[in-house]
Amino acid sequence: MNNHERLLGILEEDSSDYVSGEEISRRLSVSRTAIWKQINKLRELGYNIEASSRRGYRIVSRPDRLEVSKLAYMLNTQSFGQRIVVLDSTVSTQQDAMRLAEEGAQQGTVVLAEEQTAGRGRLGRKWFSPRGKGIWMSIVLQPSQPLAFTPQLTLLTGVAVCRAIRRLTGVEAGIKWPNDLLVHDRKVCGILLESATEDQRVRYCIAGIGIDVNLNTEDYPEELSRLGTSLKIEAGREIDRTALIAAVLEEMEQLCALYADQGFKPIAMLWEALSVTMNRFVRAHTGQGSVVEGTAVGLDPSGALVVETKQGERIQVVSGDIQLQV
């Protein structure tokens, strides 16, 4: 046990009262300066510790830490979340989930992290994922459909997360094709689906989900301050991350079962009902380098976005980024 863990134990013994610096110094056999450094370390981990020159230190509030036991207790699923890995810090939960999938992890295996040091989104973009503020999660999926239909799973995941957010928080999130969730046109969640294939069949998929849960306005770097928002900002209150993870996994299990039984059509209907893309004028920058402008009118059976141009032509946008026009 290191010194800051021992210090935490001392403060937790009677968390309603102050513990003097002299008492802590005696019990840890360290200087007052060393205690101050350890106090700051605990603050970096999310503990709100009050310091008084006359009375000492006491814990005011604790971080909302993810715990396997608490999540397992909240879950009401058959397979999703039956194996859960919680990491304090990792480069990327996607990499960790891929490693587990290669080792034979079953569908519904979940990797969570308090912090990602190099989380990533689509097209190699970096995903901002600070400690203890959000849900940084990857789920192992084992679909049976051909490779060409894997984009449908991105849309399915978007529906699951959107339904969970609305049900648990009351925040009216909406889905922007293909993989973002927005609130008042600001991004609150991103989804990244990556697949491992063999002979044109999908061996497994990893659904990466990043949700800005309890970030405050000042937490965002300047370049993201006008683009992003959090559930806390929108709801006006702290959100229980564990409860939201459980809700997402429950929705994922239900929708994957529906998808396996009835195909993509009911998923597409749910997606269109929750979409902020439908019936809006969009500018789509396709993966082929072209630009398509028109009104988003629906999804085709593969999951591509159907855009109707001013000339009445209907074009399928298979991949790329879209801008929503006001």
mmCIF file of C-alpha atoms in Angstrom:
data_model
loop_
_atom_site.group_PDB
_atom_site.id
_atom_site.type_symbol
_atom_site.label_atom_id
_atom_site.label_comp_id
_atom_site.label_asym_id
_atom_site.label_seq_id
_atom_site.Cartn_x
_atom_site.Cartn_y
_atom_site.Cartn_z
ATOM 1 C CA MET A 1 0.000 0.000 0.000
ATOM 2 C CA ASN A 2 1.509 3.345 -1.031
ATOM 3 C CA ASN A 3 1.445 6.514 1.071
ATOM 4 C CA HIS A 4 -1.542 8.186 -0.574
ATOM 5 C CA GLU A 5 -3.588 4.999 -0.093
ATOM 6 C CA ARG A 6 -2.540 4.912 3.581
ATOM 7 C CA LEU A 7 -3.422 8.595 3.909
ATOM 8 C CA LEU A 8 -6.830 7.928 2.381
ATOM 9 C CA GLY A 9 -7.385 5.149 4.887
ATOM 10 C CA ILE A 10 -6.635 7.524 7.779
ATOM 11 C CA LEU A 11 -9.023 10.176 6.432
ATOM 12 C CA GLU A 12 -11.733 7.561 5.811
ATOM 13 C CA GLU A 13 -11.614 6.275 9.404
ATOM 14 C CA ASP A 14 -13.638 9.261 10.574
ATOM 15 C CA SER A 15 -14.612 11.072 7.420
ATOM 16 C CA SER A 16 -17.001 13.425 9.236
ATOM 17 C CA ASP A 17 -14.213 15.072 11.248
ATOM 18 C CA TYR A 18 -10.813 16.626 10.637
ATOM 19 C CA VAL A 19 -7.562 14.720 11.127
ATOM 20 C CA SER A 20 -4.665 16.916 12.207
ATOM 21 C CA GLY A 21 -1.501 17.156 10.155
ATOM 22 C CA GLU A 22 0.444 16.206 13.276
ATOM 23 C CA GLU A 23 -1.541 12.963 13.639
ATOM 24 C CA ILE A 24 -1.100 12.068 9.976
ATOM 25 C CA SER A 25 2.612 12.867 10.130
ATOM 26 C CA ARG A 26 3.045 10.628 13.164
ATOM 27 C CA ARG A 27 1.150 7.694 11.678
ATOM 28 C CA LEU A 28 2.814 7.830 8.278
ATOM 29 C CA SER A 29 6.257 8.887 9.562
ATOM 30 C CA VAL A 30 6.490 11.600 6.917
ATOM 31 C CA SER A 31 6.878 15.392 6.918
ATOM 32 C CA ARG A 32 4.084 17.947 6.616
ATOM 33 C CA THR A 33 5.363 18.773 3.116
ATOM 34 C CA ALA A 34 5.051 15.129 2.089
ATOM 35 C CA ILE A 35 1.497 15.034 3.448
ATOM 36 C CA TRP A 36 0.569 18.084 1.369
ATOM 37 C CA LYS A 37 1.914 16.398 -1.763
ATOM 38 C CA GLN A 38 -0.171 13.296 -1.046
ATOM 39 C CA ILE A 39 -3.260 15.421 -0.400
ATOM 40 C CA ASN A 40 -2.808 16.995 -3.833
ATOM 41 C CA LYS A 41 -2.425 13.524 -5.357
ATOM 42 C CA LEU A 42 -5.778 12.499 -3.881
ATOM 43 C CA ARG A 43 -7.343 15.676 -5.239
ATOM 44 C CA GLU A 44 -6.065 14.776 -8.698
ATOM 45 C CA LEU A 45 -7.848 11.433 -8.294
ATOM 46 C CA GLY A 46 -11.134 13.272 -7.703
ATOM 47 C CA TYR A 47 -11.287 13.551 -3.896
ATOM 48 C CA ASN A 48 -12.459 16.910 -2.540
ATOM 49 C CA ILE A 49 -10.351 17.392 0.596
ATOM 50 C CA GLU A 50 -10.767 20.421 2.819
ATOM 51 C CA ALA A 51 -7.678 21.786 4.564
ATOM 52 C CA SER A 52 -7.743 23.925 7.700
ATOM 53 C CA SER A 53 -4.574 25.380 9.212
ATOM 54 C CA ARG A 54 -5.929 24.828 12.729
ATOM 55 C CA ARG A 55 -7.902 21.600 12.382
ATOM 56 C CA GLY A 56 -6.170 19.524 9.674
ATOM 57 C CA TYR A 57 -7.814 17.689 6.761
ATOM 58 C CA ARG A 58 -11.148 16.057 6.015
ATOM 59 C CA ILE A 59 -12.854 14.490 3.022
ATOM 60 C CA VAL A 60 -15.746 16.568 1.669
ATOM 61 C CA SER A 61 -16.654 14.330 -1.265
ATOM 62 C CA ARG A 62 -15.367 11.244 -3.031
ATOM 63 C CA PRO A 63 -15.020 10.495 -6.730
ATOM 64 C CA ASP A 64 -17.669 8.453 -8.522
ATOM 65 C CA ARG A 65 -15.492 5.391 -9.100
ATOM 66 C CA LEU A 66 -16.506 2.503 -11.327
ATOM 67 C CA GLU A 67 -16.667 -0.828 -9.517
ATOM 68 C CA VAL A 68 -17.340 -4.251 -11.005
ATOM 69 C CA SER A 69 -19.418 -5.362 -8.007
ATOM 70 C CA LYS A 70 -21.717 -2.323 -8.140
ATOM 71 C CA LEU A 71 -22.236 -2.661 -11.896
ATOM 72 C CA ALA A 72 -22.878 -6.402 -11.666
ATOM 73 C CA TYR A 73 -25.496 -5.738 -8.969
ATOM 74 C CA MET A 74 -27.304 -3.197 -11.169
ATOM 75 C CA LEU A 75 -27.259 -5.267 -14.355
ATOM 76 C CA ASN A 76 -30.319 -7.135 -15.587
ATOM 77 C CA THR A 77 -28.824 -8.965 -18.576
ATOM 78 C CA GLN A 78 -28.105 -12.516 -19.673
ATOM 79 C CA SER A 79 -24.822 -12.036 -21.522
ATOM 80 C CA PHE A 80 -23.872 -8.365 -21.862
ATOM 81 C CA GLY A 81 -21.697 -7.371 -18.934
ATOM 82 C CA GLN A 82 -21.313 -10.875 -17.565
ATOM 83 C CA ARG A 83 -17.568 -10.283 -17.907
ATOM 84 C CA ILE A 84 -16.438 -6.798 -16.931
ATOM 85 C CA VAL A 85 -12.921 -5.386 -16.854
ATOM 86 C CA VAL A 86 -12.460 -2.008 -15.127
ATOM 87 C CA LEU A 87 -9.129 -0.230 -15.611
ATOM 88 C CA ASP A 88 -7.883 2.820 -13.749
ATOM 89 C CA SER A 89 -6.079 4.169 -16.806
ATOM 90 C CA THR A 90 -5.435 2.793 -20.262
ATOM 91 C CA VAL A 91 -4.280 3.926 -23.677
ATOM 92 C CA SER A 92 -7.567 2.864 -25.281
ATOM 93 C CA THR A 93 -10.353 0.504 -24.205
ATOM 94 C CA GLN A 94 -10.638 -0.494 -27.884
ATOM 95 C CA GLN A 95 -7.163 -2.011 -27.819
ATOM 96 C CA ASP A 96 -7.884 -3.824 -24.553
ATOM 97 C CA ALA A 97 -11.192 -5.235 -25.837
ATOM 98 C CA MET A 98 -9.536 -6.386 -29.081
ATOM 99 C CA ARG A 99 -6.901 -8.210 -27.081
ATOM 100 C CA LEU A 100 -9.593 -9.991 -25.071
ATOM 101 C CA ALA A 101 -11.536 -10.856 -28.235
ATOM 102 C CA GLU A 102 -8.408 -12.400 -29.756
ATOM 103 C CA GLU A 103 -8.109 -14.489 -26.598
ATOM 104 C CA GLY A 104 -11.663 -15.772 -27.053
ATOM 105 C CA ALA A 105 -13.790 -13.320 -25.054
ATOM 106 C CA GLN A 106 -17.500 -13.850 -25.620
ATOM 107 C CA GLN A 107 -20.118 -11.399 -26.871
ATOM 108 C CA GLY A 108 -21.001 -8.828 -24.256
ATOM 109 C CA THR A 109 -17.554 -8.671 -22.640
ATOM 110 C CA VAL A 110 -17.026 -5.089 -21.461
ATOM 111 C CA VAL A 111 -13.878 -3.041 -20.896
ATOM 112 C CA LEU A 112 -14.218 0.218 -18.940
ATOM 113 C CA ALA A 113 -11.615 2.787 -17.956
ATOM 114 C CA GLU A 114 -11.618 5.746 -15.605
ATOM 115 C CA GLU A 115 -9.267 7.469 -18.039
ATOM 116 C CA GLN A 116 -7.939 6.974 -21.573
ATOM 117 C CA THR A 117 -4.606 8.522 -22.457
ATOM 118 C CA ALA A 118 -5.064 8.086 -26.216
ATOM 119 C CA GLY A 119 -8.734 7.377 -26.804
ATOM 120 C CA ARG A 120 -9.727 7.616 -30.441
ATOM 121 C CA GLY A 121 -12.757 8.271 -32.563
ATOM 122 C CA ARG A 122 -13.508 7.772 -36.237
ATOM 123 C CA LEU A 123 -10.900 8.594 -38.873
ATOM 124 C CA GLY A 124 -8.103 8.410 -36.307
ATOM 125 C CA ARG A 125 -9.283 11.441 -34.375
ATOM 126 C CA LYS A 126 -8.343 11.755 -30.716
ATOM 127 C CA TRP A 127 -11.159 11.359 -28.201
ATOM 128 C CA PHE A 128 -11.004 13.551 -25.095
ATOM 129 C CA SER A 129 -11.583 11.211 -22.134
ATOM 130 C CA PRO A 130 -10.611 12.728 -18.760
ATOM 131 C CA ARG A 131 -10.471 10.778 -15.518
ATOM 132 C CA GLY A 132 -13.700 9.976 -13.722
ATOM 133 C CA LYS A 133 -15.862 12.306 -15.809
ATOM 134 C CA GLY A 134 -17.312 10.052 -18.472
ATOM 135 C CA ILE A 135 -17.992 6.547 -19.715
ATOM 136 C CA TRP A 136 -15.121 5.211 -21.800
ATOM 137 C CA MET A 137 -16.261 1.727 -22.756
ATOM 138 C CA SER A 138 -15.714 -0.982 -25.373
ATOM 139 C CA ILE A 139 -17.975 -3.999 -25.896
ATOM 140 C CA VAL A 140 -17.110 -7.225 -27.706
ATOM 141 C CA LEU A 141 -19.713 -8.185 -30.329
ATOM 142 C CA GLN A 142 -19.828 -11.397 -32.365
ATOM 143 C CA PRO A 143 -22.230 -10.743 -35.238
ATOM 144 C CA SER A 144 -23.196 -13.411 -37.737
ATOM 145 C CA GLN A 145 -24.017 -11.170 -40.704
ATOM 146 C CA PRO A 146 -21.663 -10.603 -43.683
ATOM 147 C CA LEU A 147 -18.970 -7.933 -43.549
ATOM 148 C CA ALA A 148 -20.967 -5.560 -45.766
ATOM 149 C CA PHE A 149 -23.632 -5.162 -43.076
ATOM 150 C CA THR A 150 -21.378 -4.251 -40.144
ATOM 151 C CA PRO A 151 -22.202 -0.497 -40.482
ATOM 152 C CA GLN A 152 -25.655 -1.455 -39.234
ATOM 153 C CA LEU A 153 -24.103 -2.241 -35.848
ATOM 154 C CA THR A 154 -22.900 1.352 -35.498
ATOM 155 C CA LEU A 155 -26.492 2.513 -35.920
ATOM 156 C CA LEU A 156 -27.764 -0.163 -33.518
ATOM 157 C CA THR A 157 -25.262 0.970 -30.884
ATOM 158 C CA GLY A 158 -26.338 4.584 -31.361
ATOM 159 C CA VAL A 159 -29.962 3.610 -30.763
ATOM 160 C CA ALA A 160 -29.032 1.658 -27.618
ATOM 161 C CA VAL A 161 -27.027 4.506 -26.101
ATOM 162 C CA CYS A 162 -29.609 7.136 -27.037
ATOM 163 C CA ARG A 163 -32.462 5.130 -25.493
ATOM 164 C CA ALA A 164 -30.422 4.534 -22.326
ATOM 165 C CA ILE A 165 -29.553 8.236 -21.962
ATOM 166 C CA ARG A 166 -33.144 9.332 -22.457
ATOM 167 C CA ARG A 167 -34.517 6.697 -20.075
ATOM 168 C CA LEU A 168 -32.029 7.286 -17.269
ATOM 169 C CA THR A 169 -31.378 11.029 -17.450
ATOM 170 C CA GLY A 170 -34.329 12.572 -19.258
ATOM 171 C CA VAL A 171 -31.897 14.387 -21.574
ATOM 172 C CA GLU A 172 -33.340 14.462 -25.114
ATOM 173 C CA ALA A 173 -30.274 13.224 -26.976
ATOM 174 C CA GLY A 174 -30.569 12.577 -30.708
ATOM 175 C CA ILE A 175 -28.513 10.583 -33.206
ATOM 176 C CA LYS A 176 -26.489 12.213 -35.949
ATOM 177 C CA TRP A 177 -25.552 9.820 -38.748
ATOM 178 C CA PRO A 178 -23.538 7.720 -38.496
ATOM 179 C CA ASN A 179 -22.075 7.655 -35.003
ATOM 180 C CA ASP A 180 -22.604 10.771 -32.861
ATOM 181 C CA LEU A 181 -25.178 11.655 -30.239
ATOM 182 C CA LEU A 182 -26.049 15.333 -29.930
ATOM 183 C CA VAL A 183 -27.922 17.515 -27.479
ATOM 184 C CA HIS A 184 -28.859 20.949 -28.849
ATOM 185 C CA ASP A 185 -26.468 20.243 -31.752
ATOM 186 C CA ARG A 186 -23.533 19.674 -29.379
ATOM 187 C CA LYS A 187 -21.796 16.326 -29.189
ATOM 188 C CA VAL A 188 -22.346 14.290 -26.029
ATOM 189 C CA CYS A 189 -21.322 10.838 -27.265
ATOM 190 C CA GLY A 190 -19.237 9.241 -30.000
ATOM 191 C CA ILE A 191 -19.297 5.641 -31.218
ATOM 192 C CA LEU A 192 -16.514 3.754 -32.986
ATOM 193 C CA LEU A 193 -17.062 0.277 -34.412
ATOM 194 C CA GLU A 194 -14.009 -1.739 -35.460
ATOM 195 C CA SER A 195 -14.051 -5.209 -36.964
ATOM 196 C CA ALA A 196 -11.684 -8.127 -37.352
ATOM 197 C CA THR A 197 -12.385 -10.140 -40.490
ATOM 198 C CA GLU A 198 -11.331 -13.368 -42.142
ATOM 199 C CA ASP A 199 -12.402 -14.609 -45.602
ATOM 200 C CA GLN A 200 -14.981 -11.829 -45.880
ATOM 201 C CA ARG A 201 -16.608 -12.880 -42.597
ATOM 202 C CA VAL A 202 -16.620 -10.941 -39.359
ATOM 203 C CA ARG A 203 -14.692 -12.636 -36.560
ATOM 204 C CA TYR A 204 -15.717 -10.020 -34.009
ATOM 205 C CA CYS A 205 -16.539 -6.338 -33.684
ATOM 206 C CA ILE A 206 -15.598 -3.922 -30.924
ATOM 207 C CA ALA A 207 -18.162 -1.228 -30.173
ATOM 208 C CA GLY A 208 -16.377 1.725 -28.598
ATOM 209 C CA ILE A 209 -18.600 4.175 -26.723
ATOM 210 C CA GLY A 210 -17.480 7.489 -25.263
ATOM 211 C CA ILE A 211 -20.062 9.466 -23.289
ATOM 212 C CA ASP A 212 -19.393 12.864 -21.706
ATOM 213 C CA VAL A 213 -21.262 12.289 -18.460
ATOM 214 C CA ASN A 214 -20.164 14.598 -15.641
ATOM 215 C CA LEU A 215 -17.853 17.063 -17.344
ATOM 216 C CA ASN A 216 -18.246 20.707 -16.393
ATOM 217 C CA THR A 217 -17.915 23.523 -18.914
ATOM 218 C CA GLU A 218 -14.414 24.358 -17.672
ATOM 219 C CA ASP A 219 -13.264 20.748 -18.183
ATOM 220 C CA TYR A 220 -13.311 21.070 -21.971
ATOM 221 C CA PRO A 221 -10.222 22.258 -23.824
ATOM 222 C CA GLU A 222 -10.797 25.478 -25.737
ATOM 223 C CA GLU A 223 -11.072 23.775 -29.127
ATOM 224 C CA LEU A 224 -13.967 21.600 -27.869
ATOM 225 C CA SER A 225 -15.790 24.114 -25.663
ATOM 226 C CA ARG A 226 -18.283 25.107 -28.387
ATOM 227 C CA LEU A 227 -18.650 21.645 -29.876
ATOM 228 C CA GLY A 228 -19.214 19.396 -26.879
ATOM 229 C CA THR A 229 -21.574 19.136 -23.937
ATOM 230 C CA SER A 230 -22.164 16.693 -21.110
ATOM 231 C CA LEU A 231 -25.183 15.016 -19.572
ATOM 232 C CA LYS A 232 -24.486 16.871 -16.322
ATOM 233 C CA ILE A 233 -24.535 20.233 -18.106
ATOM 234 C CA GLU A 234 -27.772 19.378 -19.909
ATOM 235 C CA ALA A 235 -29.552 17.727 -16.965
ATOM 236 C CA GLY A 236 -28.323 20.210 -14.370
ATOM 237 C CA ARG A 237 -27.246 17.434 -12.006
ATOM 238 C CA GLU A 238 -24.657 14.686 -11.514
ATOM 239 C CA ILE A 239 -25.411 11.455 -13.369
ATOM 240 C CA ASP A 240 -24.675 8.018 -11.894
ATOM 241 C CA ARG A 241 -22.199 6.575 -14.399
ATOM 242 C CA THR A 242 -22.667 3.002 -13.219
ATOM 243 C CA ALA A 243 -26.444 3.160 -13.623
ATOM 244 C CA LEU A 244 -26.023 4.564 -17.135
ATOM 245 C CA ILE A 245 -23.545 1.823 -18.107
ATOM 246 C CA ALA A 246 -26.042 -0.777 -16.899
ATOM 247 C CA ALA A 247 -28.810 0.870 -18.939
ATOM 248 C CA VAL A 248 -26.634 0.914 -22.092
ATOM 249 C CA LEU A 249 -25.754 -2.781 -21.727
ATOM 250 C CA GLU A 250 -29.408 -3.706 -21.192
ATOM 251 C CA GLU A 251 -30.434 -1.783 -24.319
ATOM 252 C CA MET A 252 -27.573 -3.353 -26.310
ATOM 253 C CA GLU A 253 -28.626 -6.868 -25.336
ATOM 254 C CA GLN A 254 -32.267 -6.256 -26.216
ATOM 255 C CA LEU A 255 -31.492 -4.627 -29.579
ATOM 256 C CA CYS A 256 -28.921 -7.277 -30.560
ATOM 257 C CA ALA A 257 -31.558 -9.937 -29.866
ATOM 258 C CA LEU A 258 -34.111 -8.004 -31.956
ATOM 259 C CA TYR A 259 -31.554 -7.606 -34.753
ATOM 260 C CA ALA A 260 -30.707 -11.314 -34.756
ATOM 261 C CA ASP A 261 -34.414 -12.233 -34.848
ATOM 262 C CA GLN A 262 -35.891 -9.633 -37.233
ATOM 263 C CA GLY A 263 -32.952 -8.062 -39.056
ATOM 264 C CA PHE A 264 -32.166 -4.401 -39.573
ATOM 265 C CA LYS A 265 -35.623 -3.035 -40.416
ATOM 266 C CA PRO A 266 -36.883 -2.508 -36.811
ATOM 267 C CA ILE A 267 -33.490 -1.056 -35.833
ATOM 268 C CA ALA A 268 -33.709 1.393 -38.742
ATOM 269 C CA MET A 269 -37.194 2.463 -37.639
ATOM 270 C CA LEU A 270 -35.961 3.121 -34.100
ATOM 271 C CA TRP A 271 -32.950 5.004 -35.458
ATOM 272 C CA GLU A 272 -35.062 7.258 -37.662
ATOM 273 C CA ALA A 273 -37.354 8.073 -34.714
ATOM 274 C CA LEU A 274 -34.374 9.169 -32.604
ATOM 275 C CA SER A 275 -32.385 10.852 -35.375
ATOM 276 C CA VAL A 276 -31.544 14.551 -35.554
ATOM 277 C CA THR A 277 -30.383 13.999 -39.146
ATOM 278 C CA MET A 278 -33.705 13.059 -40.728
ATOM 279 C CA ASN A 279 -35.483 15.669 -42.837
ATOM 280 C CA ARG A 280 -32.651 18.176 -42.462
ATOM 281 C CA PHE A 281 -30.489 19.670 -45.167
ATOM 282 C CA VAL A 282 -27.055 18.089 -44.921
ATOM 283 C CA ARG A 283 -23.671 18.404 -46.558
ATOM 284 C CA ALA A 284 -21.979 15.001 -46.694
ATOM 285 C CA HIS A 285 -18.247 14.645 -47.250
ATOM 286 C CA THR A 286 -17.936 11.083 -48.472
ATOM 287 C CA GLY A 287 -15.036 8.729 -48.011
ATOM 288 C CA GLN A 288 -14.398 9.008 -51.764
ATOM 289 C CA GLY A 289 -13.663 12.726 -51.480
ATOM 290 C CA SER A 290 -16.897 13.989 -53.046
ATOM 291 C CA VAL A 291 -19.509 16.277 -51.467
ATOM 292 C CA VAL A 292 -23.231 15.521 -51.518
ATOM 293 C CA GLU A 293 -25.813 18.143 -50.548
ATOM 294 C CA GLY A 294 -29.499 17.600 -49.978
ATOM 295 C CA THR A 295 -32.151 16.497 -47.510
ATOM 296 C CA ALA A 296 -31.616 13.357 -45.443
ATOM 297 C CA VAL A 297 -34.709 11.241 -46.141
ATOM 298 C CA GLY A 298 -33.882 7.869 -44.568
ATOM 299 C CA LEU A 299 -31.655 4.831 -44.381
ATOM 300 C CA ASP A 300 -31.238 2.234 -47.080
ATOM 301 C CA PRO A 301 -31.235 -1.481 -46.090
ATOM 302 C CA SER A 302 -27.446 -1.479 -45.614
ATOM 303 C CA GLY A 303 -27.498 1.450 -43.162
ATOM 304 C CA ALA A 304 -26.290 4.054 -45.656
ATOM 305 C CA LEU A 305 -27.842 7.515 -45.395
ATOM 306 C CA VAL A 306 -30.148 8.404 -48.286
ATOM 307 C CA VAL A 307 -29.831 12.047 -49.330
ATOM 308 C CA GLU A 308 -32.233 13.641 -51.834
ATOM 309 C CA THR A 309 -30.614 16.446 -53.832
ATOM 310 C CA LYS A 310 -32.395 19.581 -55.042
ATOM 311 C CA GLN A 311 -32.616 17.903 -58.444
ATOM 312 C CA GLY A 312 -34.599 15.017 -56.916
ATOM 313 C CA GLU A 313 -31.793 12.468 -57.195
ATOM 314 C CA ARG A 314 -31.439 10.081 -54.266
ATOM 315 C CA ILE A 315 -27.839 9.294 -53.333
ATOM 316 C CA GLN A 316 -26.613 6.722 -50.821
ATOM 317 C CA VAL A 317 -23.887 8.040 -48.531
ATOM 318 C CA VAL A 318 -22.065 4.938 -47.311
ATOM 319 C CA SER A 319 -19.319 6.567 -45.255
ATOM 320 C CA GLY A 320 -17.903 9.962 -44.369
ATOM 321 C CA ASP A 321 -18.850 12.997 -42.296
ATOM 322 C CA ILE A 322 -21.964 15.107 -42.533
ATOM 323 C CA GLN A 323 -22.703 18.674 -41.505
ATOM 324 C CA LEU A 324 -26.198 19.562 -40.394
ATOM 325 C CA GLN A 325 -27.418 22.822 -41.884
ATOM 326 C CA VAL A 326 -29.545 25.185 -39.815
#
